[in-house]
Amino acid sequence: MKSFNGKVAAITGAASGMGRTLALQLAKDGCHVSISDVDTKGLAETVKLVKAANPNIKVTSQQLDVSNRDAMYAWADQTAKDHGKVNLIFNNAGVAYATPVEHIDYDKFEWIMGINFWGVVYGTKAFLPHLKASGEGHIINTSSLFGLCAQPTQSTYNATKFAVRGFTESLRQELDMMNCGVSATSVHPGGIKTAIARKSVASPEIEEFTGADSEAGKEFFEKFFITSAEKAADIILKAVKGNKRRILVGPDAVAMDAMVRTLPETYQAIIVGQMKKMRDKQIARKKRKASEKQTQSA
Protein backbone atom coordinates (compact mmCIF):
# COMPACT_ATOMS: atom_id res chain seq x y z
CA MET A 1 0.00 0.00 0.00
CA LYS A 2 2.01 2.94 -1.31
CA SER A 3 -0.71 5.55 -0.77
CA PHE A 4 -3.54 6.11 1.69
CA ASN A 5 -5.42 8.48 -0.60
CA GLY A 6 -8.95 7.21 -1.20
CA LYS A 7 -8.49 4.30 1.21
CA VAL A 8 -10.65 3.58 4.28
CA ALA A 9 -9.09 3.01 7.71
CA ALA A 10 -10.74 1.79 10.92
CA ILE A 11 -9.03 2.79 14.17
CA THR A 12 -9.78 1.67 17.74
CA GLY A 13 -8.81 3.78 20.75
CA ALA A 14 -9.16 6.95 18.66
CA ALA A 15 -10.49 9.30 21.36
CA SER A 16 -6.96 10.42 22.25
CA GLY A 17 -3.25 9.70 21.95
CA MET A 18 -1.86 7.65 19.13
CA GLY A 19 -5.28 6.61 17.82
CA ARG A 20 -6.37 10.22 17.38
CA THR A 21 -3.06 11.18 15.80
CA LEU A 22 -3.23 8.28 13.34
CA ALA A 23 -6.74 9.41 12.33
CA LEU A 24 -5.54 12.98 11.77
CA GLN A 25 -2.50 12.02 9.71
CA LEU A 26 -4.47 9.55 7.61
CA ALA A 27 -7.15 12.19 6.96
CA LYS A 28 -4.48 14.63 5.79
CA ASP A 29 -3.32 11.92 3.38
CA GLY A 30 -6.83 11.67 1.93
CA CYS A 31 -7.86 8.52 3.80
CA HIS A 32 -11.45 8.13 5.01
CA VAL A 33 -11.68 7.01 8.62
CA SER A 34 -14.00 5.03 10.88
CA ILE A 35 -13.01 5.57 14.50
CA SER A 36 -14.10 4.01 17.78
CA ASP A 37 -13.51 4.31 21.52
CA VAL A 38 -15.37 3.91 24.81
CA ASP A 39 -14.80 7.63 25.46
CA THR A 40 -17.61 9.38 23.56
CA LYS A 41 -16.48 12.91 24.50
CA GLY A 42 -12.94 12.32 23.29
CA LEU A 43 -14.25 10.56 20.20
CA ALA A 44 -16.44 13.56 19.29
CA GLU A 45 -13.40 15.82 19.63
CA THR A 46 -11.41 13.57 17.31
CA VAL A 47 -14.22 13.71 14.73
CA LYS A 48 -14.14 17.51 14.88
CA LEU A 49 -10.36 17.62 14.47
CA VAL A 50 -10.39 15.13 11.59
CA LYS A 51 -13.05 17.10 9.71
CA ALA A 52 -11.04 20.28 10.20
CA ALA A 53 -7.88 18.53 8.96
CA ASN A 54 -9.56 17.46 5.72
CA PRO A 55 -13.20 18.41 5.01
CA ASN A 56 -13.14 16.24 1.88
CA ILE A 57 -12.85 12.90 3.62
CA LYS A 58 -15.65 10.92 5.27
CA VAL A 59 -15.39 10.21 8.99
CA THR A 60 -17.70 7.97 11.01
CA SER A 61 -17.52 7.16 14.70
CA GLN A 62 -18.80 4.50 17.08
CA GLN A 63 -18.72 4.12 20.85
CA LEU A 64 -17.15 0.70 21.24
CA ASP A 65 -15.75 -1.64 23.86
CA VAL A 66 -13.22 -3.70 21.88
CA SER A 67 -13.51 -6.58 24.35
CA ASN A 68 -17.13 -7.07 23.19
CA ARG A 69 -16.88 -9.52 20.29
CA ASP A 70 -20.39 -8.93 18.92
CA ALA A 71 -19.95 -5.17 19.05
CA MET A 72 -16.63 -5.40 17.20
CA TYR A 73 -18.15 -7.50 14.41
CA ALA A 74 -21.13 -5.13 14.15
CA TRP A 75 -18.77 -2.14 13.88
CA ALA A 76 -16.72 -3.83 11.16
CA ASP A 77 -19.84 -4.56 9.12
CA GLN A 78 -21.18 -1.02 9.67
CA THR A 79 -17.85 0.50 8.61
CA ALA A 80 -17.90 -1.46 5.36
CA LYS A 81 -21.53 -0.44 4.79
CA ASP A 82 -20.92 3.26 5.53
CA HIS A 83 -17.73 3.55 3.48
CA GLY A 84 -18.23 0.90 0.82
CA LYS A 85 -14.97 -0.85 1.72
CA VAL A 86 -12.27 -1.14 4.40
CA ASN A 87 -8.52 -1.17 3.63
CA LEU A 88 -6.89 -0.81 7.04
CA ILE A 89 -7.66 -1.78 10.62
CA PHE A 90 -5.54 -0.27 13.39
CA ASN A 91 -6.14 -2.37 16.53
CA ASN A 92 -4.74 0.37 18.73
CA ALA A 93 -6.91 0.43 21.90
CA GLY A 94 -5.03 -0.54 25.05
CA VAL A 95 -4.91 -0.24 28.84
CA ALA A 96 -2.30 -0.89 31.54
CA TYR A 97 -2.42 -2.72 34.87
CA ALA A 98 0.60 -2.78 37.18
CA THR A 99 0.90 -5.23 40.05
CA PRO A 100 3.23 -7.94 41.38
CA VAL A 101 2.17 -11.43 40.26
CA GLU A 102 1.48 -12.41 43.86
CA HIS A 103 -1.23 -9.75 44.07
CA ILE A 104 -2.89 -10.08 40.66
CA ASP A 105 -6.63 -9.54 40.77
CA TYR A 106 -8.17 -12.05 38.34
CA ASP A 107 -10.97 -9.71 37.34
CA LYS A 108 -8.46 -7.02 36.37
CA PHE A 109 -6.34 -9.61 34.55
CA GLU A 110 -9.38 -10.59 32.49
CA TRP A 111 -10.13 -6.89 31.93
CA ILE A 112 -6.71 -6.09 30.49
CA MET A 113 -6.64 -9.32 28.47
CA GLY A 114 -10.07 -8.53 27.05
CA ILE A 115 -8.97 -5.15 25.73
CA ASN A 116 -5.29 -5.60 24.87
CA PHE A 117 -5.43 -9.11 23.43
CA TRP A 118 -8.97 -10.21 22.65
CA GLY A 119 -9.73 -6.76 21.26
CA VAL A 120 -6.92 -7.28 18.75
CA VAL A 121 -8.13 -10.79 17.89
CA TYR A 122 -11.74 -9.64 17.43
CA GLY A 123 -10.67 -6.63 15.36
CA THR A 124 -8.47 -8.78 13.15
CA LYS A 125 -11.06 -11.47 12.52
CA ALA A 126 -14.00 -9.07 12.15
CA PHE A 127 -12.26 -6.89 9.57
CA LEU A 128 -10.25 -9.53 7.67
CA PRO A 129 -13.07 -10.53 5.28
CA HIS A 130 -13.64 -6.85 4.41
CA LEU A 131 -9.92 -6.26 3.87
CA LYS A 132 -9.71 -9.26 1.55
CA ALA A 133 -12.76 -8.03 -0.36
CA SER A 134 -11.08 -4.64 -0.88
CA GLY A 135 -8.17 -6.31 -2.69
CA GLU A 136 -5.64 -4.15 -0.83
CA GLY A 137 -5.65 -4.37 2.95
CA HIS A 138 -3.42 -4.12 6.00
CA ILE A 139 -3.85 -5.11 9.65
CA ILE A 140 -1.85 -3.05 12.16
CA ASN A 141 -1.81 -4.52 15.67
CA THR A 142 -0.33 -2.53 18.54
CA SER A 143 1.90 -4.60 20.78
CA SER A 144 4.51 -2.73 22.82
CA LEU A 145 8.14 -2.45 23.81
CA PHE A 146 6.84 -4.70 26.61
CA GLY A 147 5.94 -7.22 23.93
CA LEU A 148 9.69 -7.62 23.39
CA CYS A 149 10.98 -7.56 26.97
CA ALA A 150 9.53 -8.24 30.41
CA GLN A 151 9.42 -5.86 33.38
CA PRO A 152 8.70 -6.32 37.10
CA THR A 153 5.08 -5.51 38.04
CA GLN A 154 4.05 -5.67 34.35
CA SER A 155 3.28 -9.38 34.07
CA THR A 156 -0.32 -8.91 32.95
CA TYR A 157 0.58 -6.16 30.46
CA ASN A 158 3.55 -8.22 29.24
CA ALA A 159 1.30 -11.24 28.80
CA THR A 160 -1.13 -9.31 26.58
CA LYS A 161 1.54 -7.63 24.49
CA PHE A 162 3.67 -10.75 23.97
CA ALA A 163 0.45 -12.46 22.90
CA VAL A 164 -0.34 -9.73 20.36
CA ARG A 165 3.15 -10.05 18.93
CA GLY A 166 2.93 -13.83 18.52
CA PHE A 167 -0.60 -13.66 17.12
CA THR A 168 0.35 -11.02 14.57
CA GLU A 169 3.58 -12.66 13.45
CA SER A 170 1.72 -15.93 12.83
CA LEU A 171 -1.05 -14.03 11.03
CA ARG A 172 1.47 -12.27 8.78
CA GLN A 173 2.98 -15.58 7.71
CA GLU A 174 -0.44 -17.01 6.91
CA LEU A 175 -1.33 -13.94 4.84
CA ASP A 176 1.96 -14.21 2.96
CA MET A 177 1.12 -17.82 2.11
CA MET A 178 -2.42 -16.90 1.02
CA ASN A 179 -1.27 -14.06 -1.25
CA CYS A 180 -4.71 -12.48 -0.78
CA GLY A 181 -3.73 -8.81 -0.97
CA VAL A 182 -3.75 -8.35 2.81
CA SER A 183 -0.72 -7.95 5.07
CA ALA A 184 -0.12 -7.47 8.81
CA THR A 185 2.30 -5.56 11.01
CA SER A 186 3.13 -5.75 14.71
CA VAL A 187 3.78 -2.33 16.29
CA HIS A 188 6.12 -2.00 19.29
CA PRO A 189 6.03 1.53 20.73
CA GLY A 190 8.40 2.56 23.48
CA GLY A 191 7.44 5.49 25.71
CA ILE A 192 4.91 7.54 23.76
CA LYS A 193 3.62 10.85 25.13
CA THR A 194 0.01 9.75 25.65
CA ALA A 195 -2.24 9.36 28.69
CA ILE A 196 -1.88 5.58 29.01
CA ALA A 197 0.32 5.77 32.12
CA ARG A 198 -1.93 8.35 33.75
CA LYS A 199 -4.99 6.17 33.06
CA SER A 200 -3.32 2.92 34.11
CA VAL A 201 -4.56 0.80 37.01
CA ALA A 202 -2.12 -0.16 39.77
CA SER A 203 -2.54 -2.28 42.86
CA PRO A 204 -1.60 -0.87 46.31
CA GLU A 205 1.23 -3.44 46.52
CA ILE A 206 3.06 -1.69 43.67
CA GLU A 207 4.84 0.45 46.26
CA GLU A 208 6.64 -2.65 47.53
CA PHE A 209 8.50 -2.91 44.24
CA THR A 210 8.91 0.73 43.23
CA GLY A 211 9.20 2.55 46.53
CA ALA A 212 6.56 5.00 45.35
CA ASP A 213 2.77 5.03 45.50
CA SER A 214 0.87 4.49 42.26
CA GLU A 215 0.45 8.21 41.44
CA ALA A 216 4.10 9.00 42.06
CA GLY A 217 5.02 5.94 40.03
CA LYS A 218 2.95 7.14 37.09
CA GLU A 219 4.64 10.54 37.20
CA PHE A 220 8.05 8.87 37.35
CA PHE A 221 7.48 6.60 34.36
CA GLU A 222 5.97 9.42 32.30
CA LYS A 223 9.43 11.03 32.34
CA PHE A 224 10.58 8.21 30.07
CA PHE A 225 7.86 8.91 27.49
CA ILE A 226 10.11 10.60 24.97
CA THR A 227 8.39 10.11 21.60
CA SER A 228 5.46 12.29 20.57
CA ALA A 229 2.26 10.72 19.29
CA GLU A 230 2.78 12.61 16.01
CA LYS A 231 6.24 11.10 15.53
CA ALA A 232 4.93 7.65 16.44
CA ALA A 233 2.09 7.89 13.91
CA ASP A 234 4.52 9.03 11.22
CA ILE A 235 6.82 6.05 11.89
CA ILE A 236 3.89 3.62 11.83
CA LEU A 237 2.36 4.91 8.60
CA LYS A 238 5.70 4.93 6.78
CA ALA A 239 6.28 1.34 7.90
CA VAL A 240 2.83 0.29 6.65
CA LYS A 241 3.65 1.76 3.25
CA GLY A 242 6.90 -0.22 3.38
CA ASN A 243 4.98 -3.39 4.35
CA LYS A 244 7.19 -3.94 7.41
CA ARG A 245 6.58 -6.97 9.60
CA ARG A 246 7.59 -5.27 12.83
CA ILE A 247 7.78 -1.59 13.77
CA LEU A 248 9.96 -0.32 16.60
CA VAL A 249 8.66 3.11 17.62
CA GLY A 250 11.10 5.37 19.44
CA PRO A 251 14.80 5.18 20.34
CA ASP A 252 14.01 3.38 23.61
CA ALA A 253 12.25 0.59 21.71
CA VAL A 254 15.19 0.28 19.31
CA ALA A 255 17.72 0.18 22.16
CA MET A 256 15.77 -2.31 24.27
CA ASP A 257 15.15 -4.60 21.31
CA ALA A 258 18.89 -4.65 20.61
CA MET A 259 19.68 -5.40 24.26
CA VAL A 260 17.15 -8.24 24.48
CA ARG A 261 18.43 -9.86 21.29
CA THR A 262 22.07 -9.45 22.39
CA LEU A 263 21.54 -10.37 26.06
CA PRO A 264 18.39 -12.54 26.14
CA GLU A 265 18.97 -13.62 29.76
CA THR A 266 21.25 -10.93 31.15
CA TYR A 267 18.84 -8.10 30.31
CA GLN A 268 16.56 -9.30 33.12
CA ALA A 269 19.30 -8.92 35.73
CA ILE A 270 20.11 -5.45 34.36
CA ILE A 271 16.48 -4.36 34.70
CA VAL A 272 16.24 -5.78 38.24
CA GLY A 273 19.37 -3.87 39.20
CA GLN A 274 17.98 -0.62 37.84
CA MET A 275 14.62 -1.14 39.50
CA LYS A 276 16.28 -1.76 42.86
CA LYS A 277 18.31 1.45 42.52
CA MET A 278 15.18 3.44 41.68
CA ARG A 279 13.33 1.88 44.61
CA ASP A 280 16.17 2.71 47.02
CA LYS A 281 16.17 6.32 45.80
CA GLN A 282 12.42 6.61 46.31
CA ILE A 283 12.66 5.15 49.84
CA ALA A 284 15.53 7.49 50.73
CA ARG A 285 13.57 10.43 49.34
CA LYS A 286 10.53 9.53 51.46
CA LYS A 287 12.65 9.23 54.61
CA ARG A 288 14.26 12.59 53.90
CA LYS A 289 10.91 14.29 53.42
CA ALA A 290 9.52 12.69 56.59
CA SER A 291 12.56 13.88 58.53
CA GLU A 292 12.23 17.44 57.16
CA LYS A 293 8.52 17.49 58.05
CA GLN A 294 9.27 16.29 61.59
CA THR A 295 11.93 18.97 62.00
CA GLN A 296 9.56 21.70 60.80
CA SER A 297 6.85 20.49 63.19
CA ALA A 298 9.29 20.61 66.10
CSV table of C-alpha atoms in Angstrom, one decimal:
chain,number,residue,atom,x,y,z
A,1,MET,CA,0.0,0.0,0.0
A,2,LYS,CA,2.0,2.9,-1.3
A,3,SER,CA,-0.7,5.5,-0.8
A,4,PHE,CA,-3.5,6.1,1.7
A,5,ASN,CA,-5.4,8.5,-0.6
A,6,GLY,CA,-8.9,7.2,-1.2
A,7,LYS,CA,-8.5,4.3,1.2
A,8,VAL,CA,-10.7,3.6,4.3
A,9,ALA,CA,-9.1,3.0,7.7
A,10,ALA,CA,-10.7,1.8,10.9
A,11,ILE,CA,-9.0,2.8,14.2
A,12,THR,CA,-9.8,1.7,17.7
A,13,GLY,CA,-8.8,3.8,20.8
A,14,ALA,CA,-9.2,6.9,18.7
A,15,ALA,CA,-10.5,9.3,21.4
A,16,SER,CA,-7.0,10.4,22.3
A,17,GLY,CA,-3.3,9.7,22.0
A,18,MET,CA,-1.9,7.7,19.1
A,19,GLY,CA,-5.3,6.6,17.8
A,20,ARG,CA,-6.4,10.2,17.4
A,21,THR,CA,-3.1,11.2,15.8
A,22,LEU,CA,-3.2,8.3,13.3
A,23,ALA,CA,-6.7,9.4,12.3
A,24,LEU,CA,-5.5,13.0,11.8
A,25,GLN,CA,-2.5,12.0,9.7
A,26,LEU,CA,-4.5,9.6,7.6
A,27,ALA,CA,-7.1,12.2,7.0
A,28,LYS,CA,-4.5,14.6,5.8
A,29,ASP,CA,-3.3,11.9,3.4
A,30,GLY,CA,-6.8,11.7,1.9
A,31,CYS,CA,-7.9,8.5,3.8
A,32,HIS,CA,-11.4,8.1,5.0
A,33,VAL,CA,-11.7,7.0,8.6
A,34,SER,CA,-14.0,5.0,10.9
A,35,ILE,CA,-13.0,5.6,14.5
A,36,SER,CA,-14.1,4.0,17.8
A,37,ASP,CA,-13.5,4.3,21.5
A,38,VAL,CA,-15.4,3.9,24.8
A,39,ASP,CA,-14.8,7.6,25.5
A,40,THR,CA,-17.6,9.4,23.6
A,41,LYS,CA,-16.5,12.9,24.5
A,42,GLY,CA,-12.9,12.3,23.3
A,43,LEU,CA,-14.3,10.6,20.2
A,44,ALA,CA,-16.4,13.6,19.3
A,45,GLU,CA,-13.4,15.8,19.6
A,46,THR,CA,-11.4,13.6,17.3
A,47,VAL,CA,-14.2,13.7,14.7
A,48,LYS,CA,-14.1,17.5,14.9
A,49,LEU,CA,-10.4,17.6,14.5
A,50,VAL,CA,-10.4,15.1,11.6
A,51,LYS,CA,-13.1,17.1,9.7
A,52,ALA,CA,-11.0,20.3,10.2
A,53,ALA,CA,-7.9,18.5,9.0
A,54,ASN,CA,-9.6,17.5,5.7
A,55,PRO,CA,-13.2,18.4,5.0
A,56,ASN,CA,-13.1,16.2,1.9
A,57,ILE,CA,-12.9,12.9,3.6
A,58,LYS,CA,-15.6,10.9,5.3
A,59,VAL,CA,-15.4,10.2,9.0
A,60,THR,CA,-17.7,8.0,11.0
A,61,SER,CA,-17.5,7.2,14.7
A,62,GLN,CA,-18.8,4.5,17.1
A,63,GLN,CA,-18.7,4.1,20.8
A,64,LEU,CA,-17.1,0.7,21.2
A,65,ASP,CA,-15.7,-1.6,23.9
A,66,VAL,CA,-13.2,-3.7,21.9
A,67,SER,CA,-13.5,-6.6,24.3
A,68,ASN,CA,-17.1,-7.1,23.2
A,69,ARG,CA,-16.9,-9.5,20.3
A,70,ASP,CA,-20.4,-8.9,18.9
A,71,ALA,CA,-19.9,-5.2,19.1
A,72,MET,CA,-16.6,-5.4,17.2
A,73,TYR,CA,-18.1,-7.5,14.4
A,74,ALA,CA,-21.1,-5.1,14.1
A,75,TRP,CA,-18.8,-2.1,13.9
A,76,ALA,CA,-16.7,-3.8,11.2
A,77,ASP,CA,-19.8,-4.6,9.1
A,78,GLN,CA,-21.2,-1.0,9.7
A,79,THR,CA,-17.9,0.5,8.6
A,80,ALA,CA,-17.9,-1.5,5.4
A,81,LYS,CA,-21.5,-0.4,4.8
A,82,ASP,CA,-20.9,3.3,5.5
A,83,HIS,CA,-17.7,3.5,3.5
A,84,GLY,CA,-18.2,0.9,0.8
A,85,LYS,CA,-15.0,-0.9,1.7
A,86,VAL,CA,-12.3,-1.1,4.4
A,87,ASN,CA,-8.5,-1.2,3.6
A,88,LEU,CA,-6.9,-0.8,7.0
A,89,ILE,CA,-7.7,-1.8,10.6
A,90,PHE,CA,-5.5,-0.3,13.4
A,91,ASN,CA,-6.1,-2.4,16.5
A,92,ASN,CA,-4.7,0.4,18.7
A,93,ALA,CA,-6.9,0.4,21.9
A,94,GLY,CA,-5.0,-0.5,25.1
A,95,VAL,CA,-4.9,-0.2,28.8
A,96,ALA,CA,-2.3,-0.9,31.5
A,97,TYR,CA,-2.4,-2.7,34.9
A,98,ALA,CA,0.6,-2.8,37.2
A,99,THR,CA,0.9,-5.2,40.0
A,100,PRO,CA,3.2,-7.9,41.4
A,101,VAL,CA,2.2,-11.4,40.3
A,102,GLU,CA,1.5,-12.4,43.9
A,103,HIS,CA,-1.2,-9.8,44.1
A,104,ILE,CA,-2.9,-10.1,40.7
A,105,ASP,CA,-6.6,-9.5,40.8
A,106,TYR,CA,-8.2,-12.1,38.3
A,107,ASP,CA,-11.0,-9.7,37.3
A,108,LYS,CA,-8.5,-7.0,36.4
A,109,PHE,CA,-6.3,-9.6,34.5
A,110,GLU,CA,-9.4,-10.6,32.5
A,111,TRP,CA,-10.1,-6.9,31.9
A,112,ILE,CA,-6.7,-6.1,30.5
A,113,MET,CA,-6.6,-9.3,28.5
A,114,GLY,CA,-10.1,-8.5,27.1
A,115,ILE,CA,-9.0,-5.2,25.7
A,116,ASN,CA,-5.3,-5.6,24.9
A,117,PHE,CA,-5.4,-9.1,23.4
A,118,TRP,CA,-9.0,-10.2,22.7
A,119,GLY,CA,-9.7,-6.8,21.3
A,120,VAL,CA,-6.9,-7.3,18.8
A,121,VAL,CA,-8.1,-10.8,17.9
A,122,TYR,CA,-11.7,-9.6,17.4
A,123,GLY,CA,-10.7,-6.6,15.4
A,124,THR,CA,-8.5,-8.8,13.2
A,125,LYS,CA,-11.1,-11.5,12.5
A,126,ALA,CA,-14.0,-9.1,12.1
A,127,PHE,CA,-12.3,-6.9,9.6
A,128,LEU,CA,-10.3,-9.5,7.7
A,129,PRO,CA,-13.1,-10.5,5.3
A,130,HIS,CA,-13.6,-6.9,4.4
A,131,LEU,CA,-9.9,-6.3,3.9
A,132,LYS,CA,-9.7,-9.3,1.6
A,133,ALA,CA,-12.8,-8.0,-0.4
A,134,SER,CA,-11.1,-4.6,-0.9
A,135,GLY,CA,-8.2,-6.3,-2.7
A,136,GLU,CA,-5.6,-4.1,-0.8
A,137,GLY,CA,-5.7,-4.4,2.9
A,138,HIS,CA,-3.4,-4.1,6.0
A,139,ILE,CA,-3.9,-5.1,9.7
A,140,ILE,CA,-1.8,-3.0,12.2
A,141,ASN,CA,-1.8,-4.5,15.7
A,142,THR,CA,-0.3,-2.5,18.5
A,143,SER,CA,1.9,-4.6,20.8
A,144,SER,CA,4.5,-2.7,22.8
A,145,LEU,CA,8.1,-2.4,23.8
A,146,PHE,CA,6.8,-4.7,26.6
A,147,GLY,CA,5.9,-7.2,23.9
A,148,LEU,CA,9.7,-7.6,23.4
A,149,CYS,CA,11.0,-7.6,27.0
A,150,ALA,CA,9.5,-8.2,30.4
A,151,GLN,CA,9.4,-5.9,33.4
A,152,PRO,CA,8.7,-6.3,37.1
A,153,THR,CA,5.1,-5.5,38.0
A,154,GLN,CA,4.1,-5.7,34.4
A,155,SER,CA,3.3,-9.4,34.1
A,156,THR,CA,-0.3,-8.9,32.9
A,157,TYR,CA,0.6,-6.2,30.5
A,158,ASN,CA,3.6,-8.2,29.2
A,159,ALA,CA,1.3,-11.2,28.8
A,160,THR,CA,-1.1,-9.3,26.6
A,161,LYS,CA,1.5,-7.6,24.5
A,162,PHE,CA,3.7,-10.8,24.0
A,163,ALA,CA,0.4,-12.5,22.9
A,164,VAL,CA,-0.3,-9.7,20.4
A,165,ARG,CA,3.2,-10.1,18.9
A,166,GLY,CA,2.9,-13.8,18.5
A,167,PHE,CA,-0.6,-13.7,17.1
A,168,THR,CA,0.3,-11.0,14.6
A,169,GLU,CA,3.6,-12.7,13.4
A,170,SER,CA,1.7,-15.9,12.8
A,171,LEU,CA,-1.1,-14.0,11.0
A,172,ARG,CA,1.5,-12.3,8.8
A,173,GLN,CA,3.0,-15.6,7.7
A,174,GLU,CA,-0.4,-17.0,6.9
A,175,LEU,CA,-1.3,-13.9,4.8
A,176,ASP,CA,2.0,-14.2,3.0
A,177,MET,CA,1.1,-17.8,2.1
A,178,MET,CA,-2.4,-16.9,1.0
A,179,ASN,CA,-1.3,-14.1,-1.2
A,180,CYS,CA,-4.7,-12.5,-0.8
A,181,GLY,CA,-3.7,-8.8,-1.0
A,182,VAL,CA,-3.7,-8.4,2.8
A,183,SER,CA,-0.7,-7.9,5.1
A,184,ALA,CA,-0.1,-7.5,8.8
A,185,THR,CA,2.3,-5.6,11.0
A,186,SER,CA,3.1,-5.8,14.7
A,187,VAL,CA,3.8,-2.3,16.3
A,188,HIS,CA,6.1,-2.0,19.3
A,189,PRO,CA,6.0,1.5,20.7
A,190,GLY,CA,8.4,2.6,23.5
A,191,GLY,CA,7.4,5.5,25.7
A,192,ILE,CA,4.9,7.5,23.8
A,193,LYS,CA,3.6,10.8,25.1
A,194,THR,CA,0.0,9.8,25.7
A,195,ALA,CA,-2.2,9.4,28.7
A,196,ILE,CA,-1.9,5.6,29.0
A,197,ALA,CA,0.3,5.8,32.1
A,198,ARG,CA,-1.9,8.4,33.8
A,199,LYS,CA,-5.0,6.2,33.1
A,200,SER,CA,-3.3,2.9,34.1
A,201,VAL,CA,-4.6,0.8,37.0
A,202,ALA,CA,-2.1,-0.2,39.8
A,203,SER,CA,-2.5,-2.3,42.9
A,204,PRO,CA,-1.6,-0.9,46.3
A,205,GLU,CA,1.2,-3.4,46.5
A,206,ILE,CA,3.1,-1.7,43.7
A,207,GLU,CA,4.8,0.4,46.3
A,208,GLU,CA,6.6,-2.7,47.5
A,209,PHE,CA,8.5,-2.9,44.2
A,210,THR,CA,8.9,0.7,43.2
A,211,GLY,CA,9.2,2.5,46.5
A,212,ALA,CA,6.6,5.0,45.4
A,213,ASP,CA,2.8,5.0,45.5
A,214,SER,CA,0.9,4.5,42.3
A,215,GLU,CA,0.4,8.2,41.4
A,216,ALA,CA,4.1,9.0,42.1
A,217,GLY,CA,5.0,5.9,40.0
A,218,LYS,CA,2.9,7.1,37.1
A,219,GLU,CA,4.6,10.5,37.2
A,220,PHE,CA,8.0,8.9,37.4
A,221,PHE,CA,7.5,6.6,34.4
A,222,GLU,CA,6.0,9.4,32.3
A,223,LYS,CA,9.4,11.0,32.3
A,224,PHE,CA,10.6,8.2,30.1
A,225,PHE,CA,7.9,8.9,27.5
A,226,ILE,CA,10.1,10.6,25.0
A,227,THR,CA,8.4,10.1,21.6
A,228,SER,CA,5.5,12.3,20.6
A,229,ALA,CA,2.3,10.7,19.3
A,230,GLU,CA,2.8,12.6,16.0
A,231,LYS,CA,6.2,11.1,15.5
A,232,ALA,CA,4.9,7.7,16.4
A,233,ALA,CA,2.1,7.9,13.9
A,234,ASP,CA,4.5,9.0,11.2
A,235,ILE,CA,6.8,6.0,11.9
A,236,ILE,CA,3.9,3.6,11.8
A,237,LEU,CA,2.4,4.9,8.6
A,238,LYS,CA,5.7,4.9,6.8
A,239,ALA,CA,6.3,1.3,7.9
A,240,VAL,CA,2.8,0.3,6.7
A,241,LYS,CA,3.7,1.8,3.3
A,242,GLY,CA,6.9,-0.2,3.4
A,243,ASN,CA,5.0,-3.4,4.4
A,244,LYS,CA,7.2,-3.9,7.4
A,245,ARG,CA,6.6,-7.0,9.6
A,246,ARG,CA,7.6,-5.3,12.8
A,247,ILE,CA,7.8,-1.6,13.8
A,248,LEU,CA,10.0,-0.3,16.6
A,249,VAL,CA,8.7,3.1,17.6
A,250,GLY,CA,11.1,5.4,19.4
A,251,PRO,CA,14.8,5.2,20.3
A,252,ASP,CA,14.0,3.4,23.6
A,253,ALA,CA,12.2,0.6,21.7
A,254,VAL,CA,15.2,0.3,19.3
A,255,ALA,CA,17.7,0.2,22.2
A,256,MET,CA,15.8,-2.3,24.3
A,257,ASP,CA,15.1,-4.6,21.3
A,258,ALA,CA,18.9,-4.6,20.6
A,259,MET,CA,19.7,-5.4,24.3
A,260,VAL,CA,17.2,-8.2,24.5
A,261,ARG,CA,18.4,-9.9,21.3
A,262,THR,CA,22.1,-9.4,22.4
A,263,LEU,CA,21.5,-10.4,26.1
A,264,PRO,CA,18.4,-12.5,26.1
A,265,GLU,CA,19.0,-13.6,29.8
A,266,THR,CA,21.3,-10.9,31.2
A,267,TYR,CA,18.8,-8.1,30.3
A,268,GLN,CA,16.6,-9.3,33.1
A,269,ALA,CA,19.3,-8.9,35.7
A,270,ILE,CA,20.1,-5.4,34.4
A,271,ILE,CA,16.5,-4.4,34.7
A,272,VAL,CA,16.2,-5.8,38.2
A,273,GLY,CA,19.4,-3.9,39.2
A,274,GLN,CA,18.0,-0.6,37.8
A,275,MET,CA,14.6,-1.1,39.5
A,276,LYS,CA,16.3,-1.8,42.9
A,277,LYS,CA,18.3,1.4,42.5
A,278,MET,CA,15.2,3.4,41.7
A,279,ARG,CA,13.3,1.9,44.6
A,280,ASP,CA,16.2,2.7,47.0
A,281,LYS,CA,16.2,6.3,45.8
A,282,GLN,CA,12.4,6.6,46.3
A,283,ILE,CA,12.7,5.2,49.8
A,284,ALA,CA,15.5,7.5,50.7
A,285,ARG,CA,13.6,10.4,49.3
A,286,LYS,CA,10.5,9.5,51.5
A,287,LYS,CA,12.6,9.2,54.6
A,288,ARG,CA,14.3,12.6,53.9
A,289,LYS,CA,10.9,14.3,53.4
A,290,ALA,CA,9.5,12.7,56.6
A,291,SER,CA,12.6,13.9,58.5
A,292,GLU,CA,12.2,17.4,57.2
A,293,LYS,CA,8.5,17.5,58.0
A,294,GLN,CA,9.3,16.3,61.6
A,295,THR,CA,11.9,19.0,62.0
A,296,GLN,CA,9.6,21.7,60.8
A,297,SER,CA,6.9,20.5,63.2
A,298,ALA,CA,9.3,20.6,66.1
